XYZ file of N, CA and C in Angstrom:
297
model
N -13.714 39.073 35.664
C -14.081 37.679 35.518
C -13.709 37.211 33.883
N -12.543 35.500 34.636
C -12.397 34.633 33.254
C -13.048 34.079 32.115
N -14.218 34.511 31.656
C -14.127 33.432 30.289
C -13.440 32.314 30.807
N -15.169 31.603 30.060
C -15.200 29.636 30.463
C -14.207 29.858 28.777
N -13.531 28.384 28.999
C -12.942 27.946 27.237
C -13.405 26.600 27.474
N -13.359 25.817 26.333
C -13.787 24.980 26.243
C -12.455 23.878 26.049
N -12.764 22.741 26.407
C -11.271 22.096 25.997
C -10.906 20.733 24.654
N -9.734 21.709 24.509
C -9.471 21.213 22.953
C -8.831 20.136 22.820
N -8.264 19.533 21.856
C -8.086 18.773 21.580
C -6.328 18.829 21.886
N -5.361 19.458 21.626
C -4.331 20.052 23.184
C -4.504 19.499 23.782
N -5.132 20.349 25.276
C -5.631 20.076 26.042
C -5.553 18.901 26.509
N -6.557 17.652 25.452
C -6.856 16.725 25.889
C -5.371 14.942 25.567
N -4.384 15.441 24.943
C -3.702 15.386 24.548
C -1.958 15.779 25.895
N -2.671 17.533 26.603
C -1.560 16.971 27.249
C -1.680 16.085 27.794
N -3.217 16.001 29.167
C -2.805 15.862 30.041
C -3.060 14.344 29.672
N -3.420 13.440 28.890
C -2.567 12.516 27.556
C -1.374 12.094 28.206
N -0.408 12.936 28.314
C 0.894 12.799 28.352
C 1.207 13.252 29.670
N 0.229 12.825 30.685
C 0.666 13.835 31.563
C 0.955 12.195 32.711
N -0.721 11.372 32.180
C -0.337 10.053 32.638
C 0.164 9.714 32.911
N 0.985 9.047 31.829
C 1.939 7.933 31.816
C 1.510 7.486 30.705
N 2.562 7.083 29.768
C 2.023 5.524 28.346
C 1.686 4.874 29.874
N -0.090 3.911 29.474
C -0.940 2.496 30.695
C -1.476 2.527 31.751
N -0.928 4.373 31.889
C -1.542 4.252 33.103
C -3.370 4.637 32.719
N -3.873 4.595 33.992
C -5.338 4.110 33.774
C -5.795 5.641 34.419
N -6.468 6.427 33.340
C -6.713 8.322 33.508
C -7.607 7.821 35.028
N -8.534 8.755 35.758
C -8.845 9.159 36.698
C -10.665 8.269 36.696
N -10.764 8.201 38.317
C -12.389 7.804 37.123
C -13.543 9.303 36.368
N -14.700 9.331 35.242
C -14.923 11.034 34.918
C -14.406 11.599 33.788
N -12.997 11.053 34.211
C -12.063 12.172 32.571
C -12.319 11.873 31.985
N -12.919 13.438 31.318
C -12.955 12.901 30.163
C -11.935 12.728 28.612
N -12.610 11.413 27.227
C -11.173 10.864 27.141
C -12.310 10.465 25.414
N -12.714 11.115 25.199
C -13.260 11.339 23.737
C -12.202 10.683 22.319
N -10.569 11.473 23.107
C -9.327 10.298 21.917
C -8.745 8.248 22.833
N -9.384 7.766 22.861
C -8.264 7.119 23.573
C -10.044 5.886 23.790
N -9.060 4.927 22.937
C -9.635 3.401 23.393
C -9.147 1.687 23.626
N -10.164 1.763 24.063
C -9.984 1.023 25.508
C -8.706 0.275 25.609
N -7.633 -0.178 25.507
C -6.169 -0.527 25.326
C -4.983 0.942 25.261
N -5.224 2.446 25.124
C -5.276 3.442 25.679
C -4.324 3.815 24.671
N -4.525 3.702 23.494
C -4.341 4.297 22.399
C -5.448 4.974 21.880
N -4.488 6.302 21.346
C -6.021 6.801 20.772
C -6.637 7.489 19.343
N -7.813 7.836 18.961
C -7.672 7.126 17.769
C -6.535 7.611 17.374
N -6.162 8.520 17.418
C -4.914 9.222 16.248
C -4.142 7.952 16.101
N -3.144 6.972 17.203
C -1.973 6.146 16.954
C -3.595 5.251 16.333
N -4.466 5.247 16.457
C -4.933 3.785 15.707
C -5.334 3.378 14.011
N -6.089 5.060 14.071
C -5.625 5.803 13.035
C -4.713 4.850 12.030
N -2.897 5.154 13.036
C -1.594 5.979 12.040
C -1.421 4.198 11.750
N -1.531 3.599 12.397
C -1.781 2.347 12.824
C -2.875 1.750 11.479
N -3.747 1.479 12.057
C -4.715 1.154 10.374
C -3.672 1.351 8.617
N -4.362 2.768 8.702
C -2.926 3.447 7.524
C -1.336 2.617 7.949
N -1.056 2.379 8.103
C 0.000 2.092 7.843
C 0.232 0.662 8.105
N -0.682 -0.878 8.605
C -1.101 -1.823 7.497
C -1.659 -1.576 6.289
N -2.589 -0.983 6.346
C -3.050 -0.696 4.819
C -1.943 -0.616 3.636
N -1.278 0.681 4.163
C 0.029 1.303 3.173
C 1.161 -0.174 3.095
N 1.051 -1.370 4.146
C 2.105 -3.009 3.798
C 1.243 -3.800 2.724
N -0.057 -3.709 3.248
C -0.465 -4.765 1.941
C -0.831 -4.211 0.838
N -0.749 -2.996 1.081
C -1.042 -1.897 -0.565
C 0.545 -2.137 -1.387
N 2.380 -1.917 -0.606
C 3.131 -1.808 -1.323
C 3.903 -3.630 -1.663
N 2.965 -4.940 -1.263
C 2.940 -6.271 -0.536
C 2.363 -6.148 -2.594
N 1.087 -5.825 -2.582
C 0.215 -6.150 -2.926
C 0.852 -5.862 -4.720
N 1.193 -4.539 -4.602
C 2.309 -3.478 -6.401
C 3.222 -4.571 -6.373
N 4.807 -4.733 -4.974
C 4.874 -5.758 -5.413
C 5.742 -7.028 -6.016
N 3.806 -7.763 -5.495
C 3.906 -9.152 -6.528
C 2.494 -8.206 -7.756
N 2.101 -7.293 -8.143
C 1.079 -7.174 -9.417
C 3.183 -6.940 -9.662
N 3.591 -6.802 -9.521
C 4.587 -6.403 -10.749
C 5.836 -7.441 -10.593
N 5.279 -8.282 -10.384
C 6.098 -9.301 -10.131
C 6.105 -10.349 -11.806
N 3.859 -10.205 -11.054
C 2.576 -10.999 -12.316
C 3.355 -10.214 -13.983
N 3.345 -9.123 -13.358
C 3.628 -7.237 -15.225
C 5.246 -8.296 -16.043
N 5.917 -7.823 -14.919
C 7.826 -9.316 -15.616
C 7.073 -10.480 -15.963
N 6.877 -11.286 -15.779
C 6.232 -12.611 -15.643
C 5.686 -11.834 -17.462
N 4.434 -12.069 -17.700
C 4.464 -11.293 -18.235
C 4.901 -11.028 -20.350
N 5.605 -9.704 -19.443
C 6.474 -9.227 -20.562
C 7.133 -10.761 -20.510
N 7.704 -11.254 -20.139
C 9.110 -12.232 -20.513
C 8.312 -12.917 -21.077
N 7.583 -13.555 -21.099
C 6.799 -14.716 -22.036
C 6.227 -13.930 -23.331
N 6.076 -13.188 -23.041
C 5.446 -11.343 -24.597
C 6.939 -11.615 -25.545
N 7.758 -11.608 -24.971
C 8.882 -11.596 -26.324
C 9.699 -12.600 -26.257
N 9.540 -13.495 -25.413
C 9.582 -14.734 -25.991
C 9.110 -14.501 -27.518
N 7.381 -14.660 -27.133
C 6.290 -14.883 -27.720
C 6.635 -14.183 -29.513
N 7.033 -13.355 -28.993
C 7.662 -12.129 -29.956
C 8.346 -13.058 -31.774
N 9.330 -13.774 -29.892
C 11.447 -13.915 -30.636
C 11.026 -15.532 -31.539
N 9.176 -16.675 -30.841
C 9.074 -16.973 -32.143
C 8.591 -16.997 -33.249
N 7.677 -15.889 -33.615
C 6.854 -15.792 -34.208
C 7.810 -15.063 -35.020
N 8.482 -14.444 -35.153
C 9.489 -13.087 -36.271
C 10.920 -14.202 -36.110
N 10.910 -15.516 -35.944
C 11.045 -16.626 -35.620
C 11.107 -17.306 -37.295
N 9.948 -17.537 -35.994
C 8.327 -18.356 -37.723
C 8.323 -17.667 -38.921
N 8.040 -16.170 -38.408
C 8.245 -14.991 -40.235
C 9.382 -15.558 -41.447
N 9.960 -15.553 -40.504
C 11.894 -14.940 -41.431
C 11.251 -16.459 -41.717
N 12.033 -17.558 -40.771
C 11.678 -19.033 -41.943
C 10.692 -18.794 -43.023
N 9.261 -19.279 -42.900
C 8.571 -18.185 -43.681
C 8.469 -17.981 -44.985
N 9.361 -16.580 -44.692
C 10.152 -16.024 -45.709
C 10.412 -16.050 -47.105
N 11.821 -16.939 -46.194
C 12.765 -17.298 -46.987
C 12.880 -19.207 -47.689
N 11.465 -19.934 -46.404
C 10.491 -20.800 -47.930
C 9.548 -20.104 -49.557
N 9.124 -19.035 -48.604
C 8.686 -18.476 -50.015
C 9.802 -17.995 -51.583
N 10.770 -17.449 -50.942
C 11.140 -16.560 -52.381
C 12.170 -18.189 -51.982
N 12.617 -19.006 -51.360
C 13.140 -20.197 -52.299
C 12.300 -20.520 -53.775
N 10.764 -20.357 -52.839
C 9.522 -21.428 -54.072
C 9.708 -20.800 -55.558
N 9.503 -19.699 -55.199
C 9.945 -18.394 -56.098
C 11.074 -18.267 -56.975
N 11.618 -18.494 -56.512
C 13.122 -18.570 -57.553
C 13.079 -19.711 -57.878
N 12.366 -20.736 -57.201
C 12.480 -21.911 -57.934
C 11.923 -22.353 -59.148
N 10.020 -21.112 -59.453
C 9.662 -21.634 -60.338
C 10.180 -20.522 -61.061
C-alpha cells in the first residue's frame, strides 16, 4: 500500500510549468499560488519588491543630490564667514595699532 502524500509547492510549480505560459489550467485545478493574470504569487511579490527597490533607489538618488546641494551651500557660507572674520581681524589689528 502506497502512502498518500500531500501536494507541495514544488508539485504546484511543476504542474504550472507543464501548462505553459498563458494557458488556462483545467477546471478544478488547485492553484493556491496563482492570480487571475496567470502570474504566481511569488512572481507578483518579486515584481512588487522590484518596484519598491526602484522607488527606493530613486529616493536615495534624490536625497543624495539634496545633500550635495546643502553641502555646497554650507561650504560657501563657511568661506564667506571666514573671509568676513579675516577682514574684521585685520580691521581690529589696524585699530589697535593706531591707538
